[in-house]
Amino acid sequence: MLEGKTAFVTGGSGAVGSAIVRVLAREGARVAFSFHSHGERASALEAQCRADGRLVRAYPLDVLDAKACQSTAKAVEDEVGPVDVLVNNAGVTQVMPFAMIEEKDWDQMMDVNVKGMFLVTKAFARGMIRRRSGGIINMGSRAGMRVLDVPVHYAAAKSAVTGFTLSLARELGRYNIRVNAVVPGMLTGGVSDNVPPKQRDKYNEFCCLSRAGEPAEVAELVAFLASDRAGYVNAQSLFVDGGI
Ligand SMILES: NC(=O)c1ccc[n+]([C@@H]2O[C@H](COP(=O)([O-])OP(=O)(O)OC[C@H]3O[C@@H](n4cnc5c(N)ncnc54)[C@H](OP(=O)(O)O)[C@@H]3O)[C@@H](O)[C@H]2O)c1
């Protein structure tokens, strides 16, 4: 489905990002991905994929470092290939009631989840615009779309992903670049690791499938959106949440 395409995935060292890297590589894409603090996980993922005969390469990147975003984009384009698909997946959360959220917590949520997405997109969009072709997939969350028991600063940041996706799709459509968001519900692993058991039970109660999703189930949707099969899917926020 993705033969001949090159993808860049942020946060490939995490639960969802590593699943995305695996599925995109399995579908035939050349995949570059970034990690931040977990270099050992990145190396292990790179080694596993390569052992399976896939072309996968890891890059260290703090998505808040604008210069590093630019130089990583250049390195990926030189070393792996012109990027057709960008997946803005890196993100963080904190489980915290509103009254406990301090300014630094608010800033961290907005910085990594929103500003990071902006800086990385800016670095990669230029090449896509030049080539008049590309796909950008942003990682949203149900937290930013519905009334839920979730931390307010995380919900606000994920809500921003929707606005970013809509207006960017409008602006880049003229260059044949599609921009979509994937909106997972509660998954096993990653940022859901700290969700208290009571809230997990509540999610399962309201979810039609009565379970958390798997990161790989999110990755399958990302692969479809990245492919030419999704050629007329644009400016969408697609839920992958088991039905709530
Ligand atoms: N898991 C869920 O239930 C769920 C549900 C809805 C949405 N999501 C979204 O899915 C995305 C991935 O989350 P996850 O569950 O896979 O969490 P995760 O396992 O904690 O992974 C987060 C990833 O983001 C990277 N990252 C964090 N800060 C960074 C920074 N400053 N610069 C660059 N990279 C940074 C981490 O890199 P290092 O580990 O190398 O530091 C890691 O690869 C997030 O956007 C999250 O909001 C997850």
PDB file of C-alpha atoms and ligand atoms in Angstrom:
ATOM      1  CA  MET A   1       0.000   0.000   0.000  1.00  0.00           C
ATOM      2  CA  LEU A   2       2.932   2.410   0.663  1.00  0.00           C
ATOM      3  CA  GLU A   3       5.644   1.156  -1.682  1.00  0.00           C
ATOM      4  CA  GLY A   4       7.792   4.008  -2.965  1.00  0.00           C
ATOM      5  CA  LYS A   5       6.749   6.388  -0.195  1.00  0.00           C
ATOM      6  CA  THR A   6       8.938   7.885   2.536  1.00  0.00           C
ATOM      7  CA  ALA A   7       7.430   8.669   5.923  1.00  0.00           C
ATOM      8  CA  PHE A   8       8.619  10.568   8.982  1.00  0.00           C
ATOM      9  CA  VAL A   9       6.981   9.743  12.336  1.00  0.00           C
ATOM     10  CA  THR A  10       7.618  11.780  15.499  1.00  0.00           C
ATOM     11  CA  GLY A  11       7.666   9.944  18.813  1.00  0.00           C
ATOM     12  CA  GLY A  12       8.513   6.588  17.239  1.00  0.00           C
ATOM     13  CA  SER A  13      10.009   5.449  20.545  1.00  0.00           C
ATOM     14  CA  GLY A  14       6.565   5.517  22.187  1.00  0.00           C
ATOM     15  CA  ALA A  15       3.672   3.053  22.267  1.00  0.00           C
ATOM     16  CA  VAL A  16       1.630   4.482  19.395  1.00  0.00           C
ATOM     17  CA  GLY A  17       4.585   5.810  17.381  1.00  0.00           C
ATOM     18  CA  SER A  18       6.409   2.473  17.355  1.00  0.00           C
ATOM     19  CA  ALA A  19       3.238   0.728  16.141  1.00  0.00           C
ATOM     20  CA  ILE A  20       2.921   3.322  13.367  1.00  0.00           C
ATOM     21  CA  VAL A  21       6.561   2.817  12.330  1.00  0.00           C
ATOM     22  CA  ARG A  22       6.048  -0.961  12.155  1.00  0.00           C
ATOM     23  CA  VAL A  23       2.846  -0.801  10.129  1.00  0.00           C
ATOM     24  CA  LEU A  24       4.097   1.847   7.666  1.00  0.00           C
ATOM     25  CA  ALA A  25       7.301  -0.179   7.150  1.00  0.00           C
ATOM     26  CA  ARG A  26       5.314  -3.407   6.739  1.00  0.00           C
ATOM     27  CA  GLU A  27       3.281  -1.656   4.021  1.00  0.00           C
ATOM     28  CA  GLY A  28       6.480  -0.940   2.112  1.00  0.00           C
ATOM     29  CA  ALA A  29       7.331   2.650   3.092  1.00  0.00           C
ATOM     30  CA  ARG A  30      10.840   3.834   3.916  1.00  0.00           C
ATOM     31  CA  VAL A  31      10.364   5.098   7.471  1.00  0.00           C
ATOM     32  CA  ALA A  32      12.364   7.654   9.432  1.00  0.00           C
ATOM     33  CA  PHE A  33      11.228   8.290  12.978  1.00  0.00           C
ATOM     34  CA  SER A  34      12.245  10.459  15.896  1.00  0.00           C
ATOM     35  CA  PHE A  35      12.835   9.726  19.567  1.00  0.00           C
ATOM     36  CA  HIS A  36      13.520  12.112  22.425  1.00  0.00           C
ATOM     37  CA  SER A  37      14.722  10.492  25.658  1.00  0.00           C
ATOM     38  CA  HIS A  38      14.360   6.770  24.871  1.00  0.00           C
ATOM     39  CA  GLY A  39      17.256   6.112  22.505  1.00  0.00           C
ATOM     40  CA  GLU A  40      17.431   2.450  23.535  1.00  0.00           C
ATOM     41  CA  ARG A  41      13.796   1.852  22.481  1.00  0.00           C
ATOM     42  CA  ALA A  42      14.487   3.609  19.182  1.00  0.00           C
ATOM     43  CA  SER A  43      17.545   1.444  18.485  1.00  0.00           C
ATOM     44  CA  ALA A  44      15.622  -1.728  19.326  1.00  0.00           C
ATOM     45  CA  LEU A  45      12.764  -0.746  16.980  1.00  0.00           C
ATOM     46  CA  GLU A  46      15.206   0.142  14.202  1.00  0.00           C
ATOM     47  CA  ALA A  47      16.987  -3.205  14.644  1.00  0.00           C
ATOM     48  CA  GLN A  48      13.729  -5.233  14.678  1.00  0.00           C
ATOM     49  CA  CYS A  49      12.419  -3.566  11.533  1.00  0.00           C
ATOM     50  CA  ARG A  50      15.727  -3.952   9.739  1.00  0.00           C
ATOM     51  CA  ALA A  51      15.844  -7.635  10.700  1.00  0.00           C
ATOM     52  CA  ASP A  52      12.483  -7.937   8.936  1.00  0.00           C
ATOM     53  CA  GLY A  53      14.075  -6.392   5.852  1.00  0.00           C
ATOM     54  CA  ARG A  54      12.489  -2.935   6.246  1.00  0.00           C
ATOM     55  CA  LEU A  55      14.186   0.388   5.632  1.00  0.00           C
ATOM     56  CA  VAL A  56      13.825   2.213   8.962  1.00  0.00           C
ATOM     57  CA  ARG A  57      16.031   4.901  10.493  1.00  0.00           C
ATOM     58  CA  ALA A  58      15.882   6.644  13.881  1.00  0.00           C
ATOM     59  CA  TYR A  59      16.721  10.310  14.545  1.00  0.00           C
ATOM     60  CA  PRO A  60      17.053  12.061  17.922  1.00  0.00           C
ATOM     61  CA  LEU A  61      14.794  15.112  18.066  1.00  0.00           C
ATOM     62  CA  ASP A  62      13.285  17.446  20.610  1.00  0.00           C
ATOM     63  CA  VAL A  63      10.226  18.734  18.760  1.00  0.00           C
ATOM     64  CA  LEU A  64      10.578  22.038  20.644  1.00  0.00           C
ATOM     65  CA  ASP A  65      13.955  22.775  19.085  1.00  0.00           C
ATOM     66  CA  ALA A  66      13.100  24.686  15.907  1.00  0.00           C
ATOM     67  CA  LYS A  67      16.631  24.485  14.484  1.00  0.00           C
ATOM     68  CA  ALA A  68      16.818  20.751  15.143  1.00  0.00           C
ATOM     69  CA  CYS A  69      13.453  20.260  13.399  1.00  0.00           C
ATOM     70  CA  GLN A  70      14.871  21.983  10.310  1.00  0.00           C
ATOM     71  CA  SER A  71      18.158  20.057  10.352  1.00  0.00           C
ATOM     72  CA  THR A  72      16.378  16.731  10.963  1.00  0.00           C
ATOM     73  CA  ALA A  73      14.079  17.394   8.005  1.00  0.00           C
ATOM     74  CA  LYS A  74      17.137  18.031   5.837  1.00  0.00           C
ATOM     75  CA  ALA A  75      18.959  14.932   7.128  1.00  0.00           C
ATOM     76  CA  VAL A  76      15.904  12.707   6.558  1.00  0.00           C
ATOM     77  CA  GLU A  77      15.397  14.046   3.039  1.00  0.00           C
ATOM     78  CA  ASP A  78      19.109  13.558   2.203  1.00  0.00           C
ATOM     79  CA  GLU A  79      19.528  10.150   3.863  1.00  0.00           C
ATOM     80  CA  VAL A  80      16.139   8.436   3.511  1.00  0.00           C
ATOM     81  CA  GLY A  81      14.350  10.357   0.793  1.00  0.00           C
ATOM     82  CA  PRO A  82      11.911  13.220   0.106  1.00  0.00           C
ATOM     83  CA  VAL A  83       9.184  12.847   2.714  1.00  0.00           C
ATOM     84  CA  ASP A  84       5.721  12.051   1.336  1.00  0.00           C
ATOM     85  CA  VAL A  85       4.054  11.395   4.687  1.00  0.00           C
ATOM     86  CA  LEU A  86       4.523  13.228   7.984  1.00  0.00           C
ATOM     87  CA  VAL A  87       2.963  11.762  11.130  1.00  0.00           C
ATOM     88  CA  ASN A  88       2.872  14.247  14.028  1.00  0.00           C
ATOM     89  CA  ASN A  89       2.526  11.712  16.813  1.00  0.00           C
ATOM     90  CA  ALA A  90       4.856  12.872  19.649  1.00  0.00           C
ATOM     91  CA  GLY A  91       2.864  13.962  22.672  1.00  0.00           C
ATOM     92  CA  VAL A  92       2.699  14.073  26.448  1.00  0.00           C
ATOM     93  CA  THR A  93       0.022  14.135  29.129  1.00  0.00           C
ATOM     94  CA  GLN A  94      -0.275  14.466  32.892  1.00  0.00           C
ATOM     95  CA  VAL A  95      -3.071  13.135  35.078  1.00  0.00           C
ATOM     96  CA  MET A  96      -3.958  16.142  37.207  1.00  0.00           C
ATOM     97  CA  PRO A  97      -7.114  17.926  38.443  1.00  0.00           C
ATOM     98  CA  PHE A  98      -7.615  21.461  37.146  1.00  0.00           C
ATOM     99  CA  ALA A  99      -6.891  23.123  40.489  1.00  0.00           C
ATOM    100  CA  MET A 100      -3.440  21.490  40.599  1.00  0.00           C
ATOM    101  CA  ILE A 101      -2.358  22.552  37.106  1.00  0.00           C
ATOM    102  CA  GLU A 102       0.421  25.127  37.317  1.00  0.00           C
ATOM    103  CA  GLU A 103       1.533  27.467  34.547  1.00  0.00           C
ATOM    104  CA  LYS A 104       4.571  25.284  33.796  1.00  0.00           C
ATOM    105  CA  ASP A 105       2.300  22.229  33.370  1.00  0.00           C
ATOM    106  CA  TRP A 106       0.054  24.183  30.998  1.00  0.00           C
ATOM    107  CA  ASP A 107       3.071  25.348  29.002  1.00  0.00           C
ATOM    108  CA  GLN A 108       4.508  21.843  28.737  1.00  0.00           C
ATOM    109  CA  MET A 109       1.204  20.441  27.407  1.00  0.00           C
ATOM    110  CA  MET A 110       0.839  23.222  24.845  1.00  0.00           C
ATOM    111  CA  ASP A 111       4.513  23.146  23.904  1.00  0.00           C
ATOM    112  CA  VAL A 112       4.996  19.468  23.157  1.00  0.00           C
ATOM    113  CA  ASN A 113       1.499  18.702  21.825  1.00  0.00           C
ATOM    114  CA  VAL A 114       0.879  21.883  19.823  1.00  0.00           C
ATOM    115  CA  LYS A 115       4.036  23.934  19.258  1.00  0.00           C
ATOM    116  CA  GLY A 116       6.028  20.781  18.503  1.00  0.00           C
ATOM    117  CA  MET A 117       3.497  19.808  15.834  1.00  0.00           C
ATOM    118  CA  PHE A 118       3.799  23.298  14.334  1.00  0.00           C
ATOM    119  CA  LEU A 119       7.623  23.299  14.290  1.00  0.00           C
ATOM    120  CA  VAL A 120       7.914  19.815  12.784  1.00  0.00           C
ATOM    121  CA  THR A 121       5.242  20.522  10.174  1.00  0.00           C
ATOM    122  CA  LYS A 122       6.935  23.770   9.206  1.00  0.00           C
ATOM    123  CA  ALA A 123      10.188  21.901   8.680  1.00  0.00           C
ATOM    124  CA  PHE A 124       8.673  19.188   6.466  1.00  0.00           C
ATOM    125  CA  ALA A 125       5.873  21.066   4.671  1.00  0.00           C
ATOM    126  CA  ARG A 126       8.253  23.126   2.547  1.00  0.00           C
ATOM    127  CA  GLY A 127       9.511  20.086   0.643  1.00  0.00           C
ATOM    128  CA  MET A 128       5.949  18.817   0.165  1.00  0.00           C
ATOM    129  CA  ILE A 129       4.859  22.215  -1.178  1.00  0.00           C
ATOM    130  CA  ARG A 130       7.819  22.252  -3.578  1.00  0.00           C
ATOM    131  CA  ARG A 131       6.927  18.777  -4.824  1.00  0.00           C
ATOM    132  CA  ARG A 132       3.177  19.568  -4.915  1.00  0.00           C
ATOM    133  CA  SER A 133       2.439  16.355  -3.066  1.00  0.00           C
ATOM    134  CA  GLY A 134       2.199  14.980   0.460  1.00  0.00           C
ATOM    135  CA  GLY A 135       0.161  13.819   3.403  1.00  0.00           C
ATOM    136  CA  ILE A 136       0.192  15.015   7.008  1.00  0.00           C
ATOM    137  CA  ILE A 137      -1.444  13.042   9.804  1.00  0.00           C
ATOM    138  CA  ASN A 138      -1.784  14.605  13.254  1.00  0.00           C
ATOM    139  CA  MET A 139      -2.425  12.638  16.429  1.00  0.00           C
ATOM    140  CA  GLY A 140      -5.470  13.969  18.216  1.00  0.00           C
ATOM    141  CA  SER A 141      -7.361  12.439  21.111  1.00  0.00           C
ATOM    142  CA  ARG A 142     -10.964  11.962  22.198  1.00  0.00           C
ATOM    143  CA  ALA A 143      -9.845  14.130  25.112  1.00  0.00           C
ATOM    144  CA  GLY A 144     -10.017  17.155  22.808  1.00  0.00           C
ATOM    145  CA  MET A 145     -13.337  16.270  21.177  1.00  0.00           C
ATOM    146  CA  ARG A 146     -15.858  15.178  23.816  1.00  0.00           C
ATOM    147  CA  VAL A 147     -16.891  15.663  27.450  1.00  0.00           C
ATOM    148  CA  LEU A 148     -14.608  13.268  29.305  1.00  0.00           C
ATOM    149  CA  ASP A 149     -12.793  12.915  32.623  1.00  0.00           C
ATOM    150  CA  VAL A 150      -9.447  14.070  31.237  1.00  0.00           C
ATOM    151  CA  PRO A 151      -6.866  16.667  32.292  1.00  0.00           C
ATOM    152  CA  VAL A 152      -7.996  20.105  31.095  1.00  0.00           C
ATOM    153  CA  HIS A 153      -4.614  21.209  29.714  1.00  0.00           C
ATOM    154  CA  TYR A 154      -4.268  17.977  27.696  1.00  0.00           C
ATOM    155  CA  ALA A 155      -7.835  18.348  26.379  1.00  0.00           C
ATOM    156  CA  ALA A 156      -7.110  21.951  25.356  1.00  0.00           C
ATOM    157  CA  ALA A 157      -3.916  20.944  23.567  1.00  0.00           C
ATOM    158  CA  LYS A 158      -5.585  18.068  21.712  1.00  0.00           C
ATOM    159  CA  SER A 159      -8.450  20.345  20.749  1.00  0.00           C
ATOM    160  CA  ALA A 160      -5.873  22.601  19.093  1.00  0.00           C
ATOM    161  CA  VAL A 161      -4.864  19.657  16.893  1.00  0.00           C
ATOM    162  CA  THR A 162      -8.319  19.836  15.286  1.00  0.00           C
ATOM    163  CA  GLY A 163      -8.061  23.536  14.384  1.00  0.00           C
ATOM    164  CA  PHE A 164      -4.519  23.073  13.104  1.00  0.00           C
ATOM    165  CA  THR A 165      -5.663  20.162  10.928  1.00  0.00           C
ATOM    166  CA  LEU A 166      -8.660  21.997   9.461  1.00  0.00           C
ATOM    167  CA  SER A 167      -6.917  25.235   8.522  1.00  0.00           C
ATOM    168  CA  LEU A 168      -3.744  23.537   7.304  1.00  0.00           C
ATOM    169  CA  ALA A 169      -5.807  21.226   5.088  1.00  0.00           C
ATOM    170  CA  ARG A 170      -7.472  24.294   3.607  1.00  0.00           C
ATOM    171  CA  GLU A 171      -4.188  26.075   2.949  1.00  0.00           C
ATOM    172  CA  LEU A 172      -2.152  23.137   1.660  1.00  0.00           C
ATOM    173  CA  GLY A 173      -4.896  21.508  -0.414  1.00  0.00           C
ATOM    174  CA  ARG A 174      -3.905  23.689  -3.353  1.00  0.00           C
ATOM    175  CA  TYR A 175      -0.492  21.964  -3.322  1.00  0.00           C
ATOM    176  CA  ASN A 176      -2.074  18.501  -3.359  1.00  0.00           C
ATOM    177  CA  ILE A 177      -1.202  17.943   0.308  1.00  0.00           C
ATOM    178  CA  ARG A 178      -3.848  16.223   2.429  1.00  0.00           C
ATOM    179  CA  VAL A 179      -4.005  16.924   6.175  1.00  0.00           C
ATOM    180  CA  ASN A 180      -6.006  14.702   8.529  1.00  0.00           C
ATOM    181  CA  ALA A 181      -6.124  13.856  12.225  1.00  0.00           C
ATOM    182  CA  VAL A 182      -6.503  10.482  13.867  1.00  0.00           C
ATOM    183  CA  VAL A 183      -8.445  10.548  17.123  1.00  0.00           C
ATOM    184  CA  PRO A 184      -7.820   7.541  19.362  1.00  0.00           C
ATOM    185  CA  GLY A 185      -9.869   6.636  22.390  1.00  0.00           C
ATOM    186  CA  MET A 186      -8.196   4.959  25.347  1.00  0.00           C
ATOM    187  CA  LEU A 187      -5.429   2.608  24.266  1.00  0.00           C
ATOM    188  CA  THR A 188      -3.335   0.015  26.025  1.00  0.00           C
ATOM    189  CA  GLY A 189       0.012   1.598  26.918  1.00  0.00           C
ATOM    190  CA  GLY A 190       1.566   4.993  26.295  1.00  0.00           C
ATOM    191  CA  VAL A 191      -0.100   8.078  27.747  1.00  0.00           C
ATOM    192  CA  SER A 192      -3.006   5.924  29.000  1.00  0.00           C
ATOM    193  CA  ASP A 193      -0.687   4.057  31.360  1.00  0.00           C
ATOM    194  CA  ASN A 194      -1.479   6.531  34.130  1.00  0.00           C
ATOM    195  CA  VAL A 195      -5.262   6.482  33.705  1.00  0.00           C
ATOM    196  CA  PRO A 196      -6.715   5.390  37.062  1.00  0.00           C
ATOM    197  CA  PRO A 197      -8.455   1.944  37.056  1.00  0.00           C
ATOM    198  CA  LYS A 198     -11.849   3.520  37.858  1.00  0.00           C
ATOM    199  CA  GLN A 199     -11.666   5.660  34.714  1.00  0.00           C
ATOM    200  CA  ARG A 200     -10.574   2.654  32.637  1.00  0.00           C
ATOM    201  CA  ASP A 201     -13.611   0.712  33.845  1.00  0.00           C
ATOM    202  CA  LYS A 202     -15.850   3.648  32.964  1.00  0.00           C
ATOM    203  CA  TYR A 203     -14.358   3.815  29.449  1.00  0.00           C
ATOM    204  CA  ASN A 204     -14.946   0.102  28.939  1.00  0.00           C
ATOM    205  CA  GLU A 205     -18.522   0.491  30.141  1.00  0.00           C
ATOM    206  CA  PHE A 206     -19.338   3.161  27.538  1.00  0.00           C
ATOM    207  CA  CYS A 207     -17.237   1.704  24.703  1.00  0.00           C
ATOM    208  CA  CYS A 208     -19.304  -0.526  22.361  1.00  0.00           C
ATOM    209  CA  LEU A 209     -16.383  -2.970  22.196  1.00  0.00           C
ATOM    210  CA  SER A 210     -15.897  -2.868  26.010  1.00  0.00           C
ATOM    211  CA  ARG A 211     -12.126  -2.578  25.805  1.00  0.00           C
ATOM    212  CA  ALA A 212      -9.191  -0.260  25.273  1.00  0.00           C
ATOM    213  CA  GLY A 213      -7.736  -0.102  21.765  1.00  0.00           C
ATOM    214  CA  GLU A 214      -4.338  -1.367  20.672  1.00  0.00           C
ATOM    215  CA  PRO A 215      -1.722   1.061  19.301  1.00  0.00           C
ATOM    216  CA  ALA A 216      -1.553  -1.170  16.203  1.00  0.00           C
ATOM    217  CA  GLU A 217      -5.241  -0.485  15.546  1.00  0.00           C
ATOM    218  CA  VAL A 218      -4.459   3.240  15.396  1.00  0.00           C
ATOM    219  CA  ALA A 219      -1.463   2.538  13.159  1.00  0.00           C
ATOM    220  CA  GLU A 220      -3.637   0.722  10.594  1.00  0.00           C
ATOM    221  CA  LEU A 221      -5.757   3.863  10.164  1.00  0.00           C
ATOM    222  CA  VAL A 222      -2.634   6.006   9.840  1.00  0.00           C
ATOM    223  CA  ALA A 223      -1.350   3.686   7.090  1.00  0.00           C
ATOM    224  CA  PHE A 224      -4.630   3.987   5.188  1.00  0.00           C
ATOM    225  CA  LEU A 225      -4.614   7.793   5.460  1.00  0.00           C
ATOM    226  CA  ALA A 226      -0.994   7.838   4.293  1.00  0.00           C
ATOM    227  CA  SER A 227      -1.823   5.819   1.206  1.00  0.00           C
ATOM    228  CA  ASP A 228      -3.190   6.911  -2.159  1.00  0.00           C
ATOM    229  CA  ARG A 229      -6.303   4.866  -1.325  1.00  0.00           C
ATOM    230  CA  ALA A 230      -7.285   7.781   0.908  1.00  0.00           C
ATOM    231  CA  GLY A 231      -6.740  10.268  -1.944  1.00  0.00           C
ATOM    232  CA  TYR A 232     -10.019  12.148  -1.335  1.00  0.00           C
ATOM    233  CA  VAL A 233      -9.964  11.974   2.482  1.00  0.00           C
ATOM    234  CA  ASN A 234      -8.941  15.422   3.665  1.00  0.00           C
ATOM    235  CA  ALA A 235      -9.422  17.765   6.662  1.00  0.00           C
ATOM    236  CA  GLN A 236     -10.966  14.945   8.702  1.00  0.00           C
ATOM    237  CA  SER A 237     -10.646  13.911  12.326  1.00  0.00           C
ATOM    238  CA  LEU A 238     -11.179  10.166  12.240  1.00  0.00           C
ATOM    239  CA  PHE A 239     -12.069   8.390  15.479  1.00  0.00           C
ATOM    240  CA  VAL A 240     -10.563   5.040  16.339  1.00  0.00           C
ATOM    241  CA  ASP A 241     -12.167   4.415  19.714  1.00  0.00           C
ATOM    242  CA  GLY A 242     -14.242   1.265  19.620  1.00  0.00           C
ATOM    243  CA  GLY A 243     -17.438   3.318  19.388  1.00  0.00           C
ATOM    244  CA  ILE A 244     -18.484   5.606  22.191  1.00  0.00           C
TER     245      ILE A 244
HETATM  246  N1  LIG B   1      -2.030   5.950  24.463  1.00  0.00           N
HETATM  247  C1  LIG B   1      -3.257   6.440  24.359  1.00  0.00           C
HETATM  248  O1  LIG B   1      -4.209   5.928  24.974  1.00  0.00           O
HETATM  249  C2  LIG B   1      -3.527   7.634  23.467  1.00  0.00           C
HETATM  250  C3  LIG B   1      -4.861   8.015  23.286  1.00  0.00           C
HETATM  251  C4  LIG B   1      -5.124   9.124  22.499  1.00  0.00           C
HETATM  252  C5  LIG B   1      -4.093   9.829  21.898  1.00  0.00           C
HETATM  253  N2  LIG B   1      -2.795   9.424  22.112  1.00  0.00           N
HETATM  254  C6  LIG B   1      -1.733  10.227  21.485  1.00  0.00           C
HETATM  255  O2  LIG B   1      -0.808   9.363  20.844  1.00  0.00           O
HETATM  256  C7  LIG B   1       0.462  10.025  20.774  1.00  0.00           C
HETATM  257  C8  LIG B   1       1.552   9.077  21.257  1.00  0.00           C
HETATM  258  O3  LIG B   1       1.327   8.794  22.621  1.00  0.00           O
HETATM  259  P1  LIG B   1       1.702   7.390  23.289  1.00  0.00           P
HETATM  260  O4  LIG B   1       0.490   6.890  23.954  1.00  0.00           O
HETATM  261  O5  LIG B   1       2.424   6.533  22.329  1.00  0.00           O
HETATM  262  O6  LIG B   1       2.676   7.914  24.450  1.00  0.00           O
HETATM  263  P2  LIG B   1       4.216   7.539  24.741  1.00  0.00           P
HETATM  264  O7  LIG B   1       4.397   6.068  24.675  1.00  0.00           O
HETATM  265  O8  LIG B   1       4.514   8.243  26.010  1.00  0.00           O
HETATM  266  O9  LIG B   1       5.006   8.202  23.537  1.00  0.00           O
HETATM  267  C9  LIG B   1       5.183   9.590  23.444  1.00  0.00           C
HETATM  268  C10 LIG B   1       6.239   9.862  22.414  1.00  0.00           C
HETATM  269  O10 LIG B   1       6.439  11.283  22.307  1.00  0.00           O
HETATM  270  C11 LIG B   1       7.850  11.536  22.387  1.00  0.00           C
HETATM  271  N3  LIG B   1       8.111  12.854  22.957  1.00  0.00           N
HETATM  272  C12 LIG B   1       7.719  13.339  24.169  1.00  0.00           C
HETATM  273  N4  LIG B   1       8.197  14.581  24.335  1.00  0.00           N
HETATM  274  C13 LIG B   1       8.912  14.887  23.221  1.00  0.00           C
HETATM  275  C14 LIG B   1       9.665  16.018  22.789  1.00  0.00           C
HETATM  276  N5  LIG B   1       9.794  17.132  23.535  1.00  0.00           N
HETATM  277  N6  LIG B   1      10.268  15.960  21.576  1.00  0.00           N
HETATM  278  C15 LIG B   1      10.159  14.867  20.806  1.00  0.00           C
HETATM  279  N7  LIG B   1       9.462  13.772  21.143  1.00  0.00           N
HETATM  280  C16 LIG B   1       8.847  13.785  22.345  1.00  0.00           C
HETATM  281  C17 LIG B   1       8.407  10.431  23.263  1.00  0.00           C
HETATM  282  O11 LIG B   1       9.811  10.281  23.033  1.00  0.00           O
HETATM  283  P3  LIG B   1      10.771   9.551  24.123  1.00  0.00           P
HETATM  284  O12 LIG B   1       9.952   8.442  24.741  1.00  0.00           O
HETATM  285  O13 LIG B   1      11.927   9.084  23.320  1.00  0.00           O
HETATM  286  O14 LIG B   1      11.134  10.611  25.120  1.00  0.00           O
HETATM  287  C18 LIG B   1       7.590   9.249  22.766  1.00  0.00           C
HETATM  288  O15 LIG B   1       8.171   8.704  21.615  1.00  0.00           O
HETATM  289  C19 LIG B   1       0.343  11.302  21.623  1.00  0.00           C
HETATM  290  O16 LIG B   1       0.124  12.397  20.783  1.00  0.00           O
HETATM  291  C20 LIG B   1      -0.896  11.017  22.475  1.00  0.00           C
HETATM  292  O17 LIG B   1      -1.532  12.199  22.905  1.00  0.00           O
HETATM  293  C21 LIG B   1      -2.503   8.343  22.867  1.00  0.00           C
END
